[in-house]
Tab-separated table of C-alpha atoms in Angstrom:
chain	number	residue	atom	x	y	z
A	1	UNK	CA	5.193	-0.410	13.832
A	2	UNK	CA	3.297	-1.507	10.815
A	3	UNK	CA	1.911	1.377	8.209
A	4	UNK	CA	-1.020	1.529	6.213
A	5	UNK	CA	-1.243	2.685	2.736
A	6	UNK	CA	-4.010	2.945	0.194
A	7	UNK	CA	-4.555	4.546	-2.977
A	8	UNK	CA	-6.954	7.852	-3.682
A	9	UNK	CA	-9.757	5.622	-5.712
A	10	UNK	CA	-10.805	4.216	-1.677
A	11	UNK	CA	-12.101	7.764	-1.489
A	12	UNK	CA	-10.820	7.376	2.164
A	13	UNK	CA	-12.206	10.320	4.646
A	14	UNK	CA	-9.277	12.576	5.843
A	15	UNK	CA	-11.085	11.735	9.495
A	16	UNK	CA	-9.893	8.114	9.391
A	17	UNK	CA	-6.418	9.126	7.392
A	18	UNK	CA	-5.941	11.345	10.466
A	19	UNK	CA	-6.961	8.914	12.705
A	20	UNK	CA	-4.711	5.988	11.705
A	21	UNK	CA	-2.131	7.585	10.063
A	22	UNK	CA	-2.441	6.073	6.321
A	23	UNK	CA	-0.785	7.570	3.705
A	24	UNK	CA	-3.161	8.139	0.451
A	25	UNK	CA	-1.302	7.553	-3.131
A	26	UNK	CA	-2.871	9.548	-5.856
A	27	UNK	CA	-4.196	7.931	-8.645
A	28	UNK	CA	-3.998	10.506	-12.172
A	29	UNK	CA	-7.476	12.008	-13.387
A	30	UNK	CA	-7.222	13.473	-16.617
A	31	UNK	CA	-9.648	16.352	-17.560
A	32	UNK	CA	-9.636	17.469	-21.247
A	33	UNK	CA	-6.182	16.267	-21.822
A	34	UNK	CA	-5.112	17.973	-18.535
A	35	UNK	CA	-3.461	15.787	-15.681
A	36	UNK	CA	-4.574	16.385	-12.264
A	37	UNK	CA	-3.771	14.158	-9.107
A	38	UNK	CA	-6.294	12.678	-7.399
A	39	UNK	CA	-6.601	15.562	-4.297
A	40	UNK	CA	-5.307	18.394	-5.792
A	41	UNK	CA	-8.278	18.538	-8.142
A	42	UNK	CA	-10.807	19.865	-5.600
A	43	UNK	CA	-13.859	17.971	-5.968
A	44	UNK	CA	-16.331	20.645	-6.844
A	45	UNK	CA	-14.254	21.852	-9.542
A	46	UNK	CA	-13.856	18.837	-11.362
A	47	UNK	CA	-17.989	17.968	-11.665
A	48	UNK	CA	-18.202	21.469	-12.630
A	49	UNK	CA	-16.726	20.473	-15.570
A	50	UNK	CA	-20.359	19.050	-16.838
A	51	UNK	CA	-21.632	22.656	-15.899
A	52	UNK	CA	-24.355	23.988	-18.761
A	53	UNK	CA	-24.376	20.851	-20.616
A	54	UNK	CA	-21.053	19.639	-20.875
A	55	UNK	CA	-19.641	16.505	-21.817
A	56	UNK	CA	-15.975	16.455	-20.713
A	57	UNK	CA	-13.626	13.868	-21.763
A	58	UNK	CA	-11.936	12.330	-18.680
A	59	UNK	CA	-9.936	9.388	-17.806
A	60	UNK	CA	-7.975	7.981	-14.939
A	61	UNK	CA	-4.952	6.610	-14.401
A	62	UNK	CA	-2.519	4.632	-11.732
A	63	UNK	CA	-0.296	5.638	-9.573
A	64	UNK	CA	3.733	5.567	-10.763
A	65	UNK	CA	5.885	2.613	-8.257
A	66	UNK	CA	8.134	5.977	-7.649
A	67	UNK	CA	4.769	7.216	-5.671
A	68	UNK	CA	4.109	4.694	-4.213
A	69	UNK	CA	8.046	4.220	-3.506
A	70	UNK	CA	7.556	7.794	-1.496
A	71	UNK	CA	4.717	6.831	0.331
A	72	UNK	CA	6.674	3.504	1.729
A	73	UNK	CA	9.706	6.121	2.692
A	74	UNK	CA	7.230	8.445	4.690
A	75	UNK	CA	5.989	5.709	6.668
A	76	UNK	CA	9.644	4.369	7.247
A	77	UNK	CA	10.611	7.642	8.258
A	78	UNK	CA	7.725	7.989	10.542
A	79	UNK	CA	8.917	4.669	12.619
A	80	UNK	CA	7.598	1.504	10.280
A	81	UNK	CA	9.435	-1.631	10.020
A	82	UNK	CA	7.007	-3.188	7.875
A	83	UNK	CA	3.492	-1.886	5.388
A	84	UNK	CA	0.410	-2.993	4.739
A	85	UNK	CA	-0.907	-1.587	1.630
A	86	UNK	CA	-4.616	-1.879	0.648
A	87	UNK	CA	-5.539	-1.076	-3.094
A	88	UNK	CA	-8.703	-1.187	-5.781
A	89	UNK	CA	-8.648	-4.379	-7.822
A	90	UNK	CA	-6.404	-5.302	-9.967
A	91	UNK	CA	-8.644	-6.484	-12.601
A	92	UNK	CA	-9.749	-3.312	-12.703
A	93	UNK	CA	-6.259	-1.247	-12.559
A	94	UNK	CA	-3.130	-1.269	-12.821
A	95	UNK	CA	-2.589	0.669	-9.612
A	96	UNK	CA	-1.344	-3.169	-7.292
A	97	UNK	CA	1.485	-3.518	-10.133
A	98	UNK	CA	3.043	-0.572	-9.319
A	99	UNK	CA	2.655	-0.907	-5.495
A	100	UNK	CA	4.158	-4.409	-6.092
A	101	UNK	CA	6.927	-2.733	-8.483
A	102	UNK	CA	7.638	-0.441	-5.064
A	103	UNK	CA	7.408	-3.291	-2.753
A	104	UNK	CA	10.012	-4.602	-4.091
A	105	UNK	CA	12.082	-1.881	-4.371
A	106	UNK	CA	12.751	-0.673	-0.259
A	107	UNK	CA	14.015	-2.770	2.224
A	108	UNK	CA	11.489	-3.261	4.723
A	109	UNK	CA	8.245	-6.074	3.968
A	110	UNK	CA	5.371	-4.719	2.432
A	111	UNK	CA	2.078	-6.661	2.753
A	112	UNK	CA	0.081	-5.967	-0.507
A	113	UNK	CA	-4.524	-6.716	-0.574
A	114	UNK	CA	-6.112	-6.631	-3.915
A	115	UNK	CA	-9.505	-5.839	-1.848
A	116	UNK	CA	-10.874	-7.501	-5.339
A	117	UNK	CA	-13.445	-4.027	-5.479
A	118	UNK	CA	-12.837	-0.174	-5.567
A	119	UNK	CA	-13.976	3.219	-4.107
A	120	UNK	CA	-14.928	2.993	-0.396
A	121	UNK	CA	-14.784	-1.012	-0.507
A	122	UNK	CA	-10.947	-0.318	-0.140
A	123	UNK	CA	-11.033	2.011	2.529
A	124	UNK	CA	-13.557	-0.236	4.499
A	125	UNK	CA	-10.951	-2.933	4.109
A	126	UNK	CA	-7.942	-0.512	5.075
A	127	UNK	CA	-10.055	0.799	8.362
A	128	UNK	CA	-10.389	-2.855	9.776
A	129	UNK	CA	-6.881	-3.870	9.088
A	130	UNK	CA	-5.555	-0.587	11.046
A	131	UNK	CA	-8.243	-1.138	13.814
A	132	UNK	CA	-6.708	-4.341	13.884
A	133	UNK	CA	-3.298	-3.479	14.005
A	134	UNK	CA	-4.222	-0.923	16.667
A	135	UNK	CA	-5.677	-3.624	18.639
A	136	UNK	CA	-2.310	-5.960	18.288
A	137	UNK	CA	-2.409	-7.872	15.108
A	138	UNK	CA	0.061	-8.578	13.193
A	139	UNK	CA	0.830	-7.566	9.932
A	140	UNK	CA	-0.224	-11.089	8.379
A	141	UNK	CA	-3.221	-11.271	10.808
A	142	UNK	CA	-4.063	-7.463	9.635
A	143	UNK	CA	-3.637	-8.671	5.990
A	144	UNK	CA	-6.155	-11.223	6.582
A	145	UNK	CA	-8.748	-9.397	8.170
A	146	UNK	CA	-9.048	-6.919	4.860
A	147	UNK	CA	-8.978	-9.918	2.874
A	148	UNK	CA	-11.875	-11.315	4.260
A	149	UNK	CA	-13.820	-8.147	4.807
A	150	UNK	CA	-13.357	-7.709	0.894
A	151	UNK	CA	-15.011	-11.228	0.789
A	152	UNK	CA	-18.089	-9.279	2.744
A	153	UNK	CA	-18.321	-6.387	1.031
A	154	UNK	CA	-21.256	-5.106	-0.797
A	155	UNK	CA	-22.500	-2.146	-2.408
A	156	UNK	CA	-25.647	-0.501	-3.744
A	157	UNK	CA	-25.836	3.047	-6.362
A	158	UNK	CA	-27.486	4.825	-8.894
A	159	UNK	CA	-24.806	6.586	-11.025
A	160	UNK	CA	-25.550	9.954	-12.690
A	161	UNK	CA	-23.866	9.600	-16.073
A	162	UNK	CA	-25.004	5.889	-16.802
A	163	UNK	CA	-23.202	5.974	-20.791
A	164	UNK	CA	-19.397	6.676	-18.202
A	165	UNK	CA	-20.012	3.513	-16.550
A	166	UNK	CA	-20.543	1.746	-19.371
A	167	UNK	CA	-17.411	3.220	-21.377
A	168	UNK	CA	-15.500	2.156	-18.215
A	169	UNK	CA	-15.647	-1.632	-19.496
A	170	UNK	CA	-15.837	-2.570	-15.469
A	171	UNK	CA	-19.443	-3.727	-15.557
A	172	UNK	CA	-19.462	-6.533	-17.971
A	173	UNK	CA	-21.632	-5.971	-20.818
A	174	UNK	CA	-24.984	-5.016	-18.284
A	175	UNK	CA	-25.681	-1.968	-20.424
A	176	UNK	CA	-26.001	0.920	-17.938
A	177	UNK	CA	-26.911	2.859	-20.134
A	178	UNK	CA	-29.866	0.775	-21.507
A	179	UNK	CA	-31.669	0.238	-18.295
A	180	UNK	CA	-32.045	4.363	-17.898
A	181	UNK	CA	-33.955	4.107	-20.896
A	182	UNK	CA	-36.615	1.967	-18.733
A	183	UNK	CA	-36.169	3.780	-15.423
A	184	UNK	CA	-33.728	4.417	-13.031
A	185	UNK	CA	-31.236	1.588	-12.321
A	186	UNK	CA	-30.122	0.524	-9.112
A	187	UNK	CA	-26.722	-1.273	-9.136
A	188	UNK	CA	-24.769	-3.769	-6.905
A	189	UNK	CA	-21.743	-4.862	-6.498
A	190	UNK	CA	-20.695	-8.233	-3.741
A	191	UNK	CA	-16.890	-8.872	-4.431
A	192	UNK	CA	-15.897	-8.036	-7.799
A	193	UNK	CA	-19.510	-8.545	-9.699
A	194	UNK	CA	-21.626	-6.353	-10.579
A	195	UNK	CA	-25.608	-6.612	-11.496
A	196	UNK	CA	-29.144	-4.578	-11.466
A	197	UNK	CA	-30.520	-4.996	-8.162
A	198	UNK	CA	-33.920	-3.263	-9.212
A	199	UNK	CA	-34.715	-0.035	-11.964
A	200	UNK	CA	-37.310	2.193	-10.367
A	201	UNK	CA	-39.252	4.961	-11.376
A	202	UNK	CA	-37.503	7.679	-9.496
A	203	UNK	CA	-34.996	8.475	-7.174
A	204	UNK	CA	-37.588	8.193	-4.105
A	205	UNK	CA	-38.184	4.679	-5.107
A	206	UNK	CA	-34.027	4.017	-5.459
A	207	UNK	CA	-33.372	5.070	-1.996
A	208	UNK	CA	-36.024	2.872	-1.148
A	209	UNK	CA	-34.449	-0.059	-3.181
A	210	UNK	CA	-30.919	0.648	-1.459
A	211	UNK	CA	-32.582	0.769	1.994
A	212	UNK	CA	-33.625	-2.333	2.358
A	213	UNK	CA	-30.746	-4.268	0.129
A	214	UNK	CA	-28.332	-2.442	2.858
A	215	UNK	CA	-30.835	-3.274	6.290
A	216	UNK	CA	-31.140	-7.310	4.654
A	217	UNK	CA	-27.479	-7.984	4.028
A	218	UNK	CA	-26.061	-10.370	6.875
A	219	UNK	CA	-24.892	-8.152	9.573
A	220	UNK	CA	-22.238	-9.254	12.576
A	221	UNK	CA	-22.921	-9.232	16.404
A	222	UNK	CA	-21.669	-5.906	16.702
A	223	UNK	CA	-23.707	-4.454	13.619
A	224	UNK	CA	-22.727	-3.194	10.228
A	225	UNK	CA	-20.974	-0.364	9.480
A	226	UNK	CA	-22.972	2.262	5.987
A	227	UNK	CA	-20.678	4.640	4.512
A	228	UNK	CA	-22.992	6.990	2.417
A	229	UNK	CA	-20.915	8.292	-0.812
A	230	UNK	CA	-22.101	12.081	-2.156
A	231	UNK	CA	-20.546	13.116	-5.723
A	232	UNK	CA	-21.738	17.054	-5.908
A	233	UNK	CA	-25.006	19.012	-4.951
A	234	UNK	CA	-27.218	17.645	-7.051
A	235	UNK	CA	-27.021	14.405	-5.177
A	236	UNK	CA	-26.977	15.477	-1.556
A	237	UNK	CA	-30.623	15.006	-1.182
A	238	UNK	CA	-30.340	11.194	-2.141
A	239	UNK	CA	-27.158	10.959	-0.356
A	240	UNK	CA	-29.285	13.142	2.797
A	241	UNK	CA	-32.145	10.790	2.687
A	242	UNK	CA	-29.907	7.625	3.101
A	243	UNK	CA	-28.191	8.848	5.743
A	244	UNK	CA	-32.251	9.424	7.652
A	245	UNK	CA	-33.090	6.415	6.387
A	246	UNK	CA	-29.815	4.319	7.900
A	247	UNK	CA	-28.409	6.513	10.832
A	248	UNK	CA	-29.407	5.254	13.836
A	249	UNK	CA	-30.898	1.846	12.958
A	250	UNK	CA	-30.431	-0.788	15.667
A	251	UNK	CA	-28.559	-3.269	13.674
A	252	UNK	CA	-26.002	-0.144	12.396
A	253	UNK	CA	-23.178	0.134	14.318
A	254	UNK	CA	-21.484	3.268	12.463
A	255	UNK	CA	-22.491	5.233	9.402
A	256	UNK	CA	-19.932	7.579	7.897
A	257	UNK	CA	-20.052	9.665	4.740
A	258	UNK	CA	-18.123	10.217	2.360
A	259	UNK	CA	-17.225	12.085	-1.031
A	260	UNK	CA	-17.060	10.308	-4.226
A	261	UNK	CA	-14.215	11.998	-5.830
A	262	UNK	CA	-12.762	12.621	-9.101
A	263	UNK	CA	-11.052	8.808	-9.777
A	264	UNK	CA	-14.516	7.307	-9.348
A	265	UNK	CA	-16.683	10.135	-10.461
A	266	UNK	CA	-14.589	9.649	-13.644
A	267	UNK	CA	-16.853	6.671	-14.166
A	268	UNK	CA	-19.920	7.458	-12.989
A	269	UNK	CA	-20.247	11.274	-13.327
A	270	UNK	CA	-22.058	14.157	-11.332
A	271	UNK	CA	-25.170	13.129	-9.583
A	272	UNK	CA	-24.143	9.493	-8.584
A	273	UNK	CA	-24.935	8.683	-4.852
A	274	UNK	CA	-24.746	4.723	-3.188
A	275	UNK	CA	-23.834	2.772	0.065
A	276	UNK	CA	-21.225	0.064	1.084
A	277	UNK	CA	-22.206	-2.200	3.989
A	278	UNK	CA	-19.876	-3.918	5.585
């Protein structure tokens, strides 16, 4: 039997963790000095910490190899003789260096994929490697099937806290922040790069934007699969008005949605809403 791990920054639906079995390592969020992991901090409650104006100070941080370590053990225990585990990119954490710490700590082979992106890109690589493995592949064939989804994988958002994303130091030196001042930016991500695919004059005009980038990208035979990412309330309506825009569509094949939870929302704040196609 081969087990699937990922880490909490794929913002991976319990629906599909129930479904395959794949055990979730919590990265650390850190709220005003206080340490929560990722799952335990209920969603709501942590963007109500920019309630009435607020500007909280918050950070993330990876996972520890003895949690990872744990994770390899429950999947052991639970009949695996060897783990495929699936993580955000490791130019952009740390979090692969401690699975690879833990890898090499237990007895039985563990398979790691740097998906080379984060948030749902992992968990869109995760969900074809355990389709794949519940379909017969091996654990190098599943391996390779993430790997070259990751290849594939693209993504389109407006964030709601543009000055986070630019603190984060993962989007080069494109000045989030800066293009707000003009409009309302509309970012991308293909692989690990990111870029302005348009700034628009308001939201209407976004979801517009990440419409068609999503119904152009090169689809398969079988269609693409949207996941539609919500942070809090405030951007349901966006995240509401993707999902009419994209569910349904003849060349879609399956749109889920998701939440965008605390280890991303660290980064891009309350009121940040996007798409991965895939």
């Amino acid at each position: 039997m081969i087990g699937v791990v990922v880490d909490s920054n794929s913002q991976l639906p319990p629906s599909l963790v129930e479904r395959y079995g794949i055990e979730v390592v919590p990265l650390t969020v850190i709220v005003d000095g206080v340490e929560h992991l990722e799952g335990d901090l209920d969603v709501d409650e942590f963007y109500a910490a920019w309630s009435d104006g607020a500007s909280p100070e918050v950070a993330t941080s990876q996972p520890s190899p003895g949690a990872f370590i744990d994770a390899y053990h429950r999947l052991v225990e639970r009949g695996a003789d060897e783990i495929l585990s699936v993580h955000i990119a490791e130019a952009m954490s740390g979090t692969l260096n401690s699975a690879r710490i833990a890898a090499e700590s237990i007895d039985v082979t563990v398979r790691l994929v740097d998906t080379g992106t984060a948030s749902f890109g992992i968990s869109a690589c995760a969900w074809a490697a355990a389709e794949a493995i519940a379909g017969g592949a091996d654990l190098g064939e599943a391996a390779t099937v993430a790997e070259r989804l990751a290849c594939g994988l693209h993504t389109s958002f407006v964030v709601g806290v543009p000055a986070l994303l630019d603190r984060s130091g993962r989007v080069g030196d494109l000045a989030v922040e800066h293009e707000a001042v003009e409009g309302v930016p509309v970012l991308a991500m293909t692989g690990p790069d990111f870029f302005v695919l348009d700034t628009v004059t308001d939201l209407d005009a976004a979801i517009e934007v990440m419409v068609a980038d999503a119904l152009a990208w090169p689809t398969t035979a079988a269609g693409s699969r949207i996941a539609i990412g919500m942070s809090d309330e405030s951007s349901r309506p966006m995240s509401d008005a993707l999902g009419a825009a994209l569910d349904g569509h003849r060349s879609i094949r399956d749109v889920v949605h998701y939440r965008i939870g605390p280890s991303v929302g660290a980064h891009t704040g309350p009121g940040t809403a996007g798409l991965f196609v895939f």
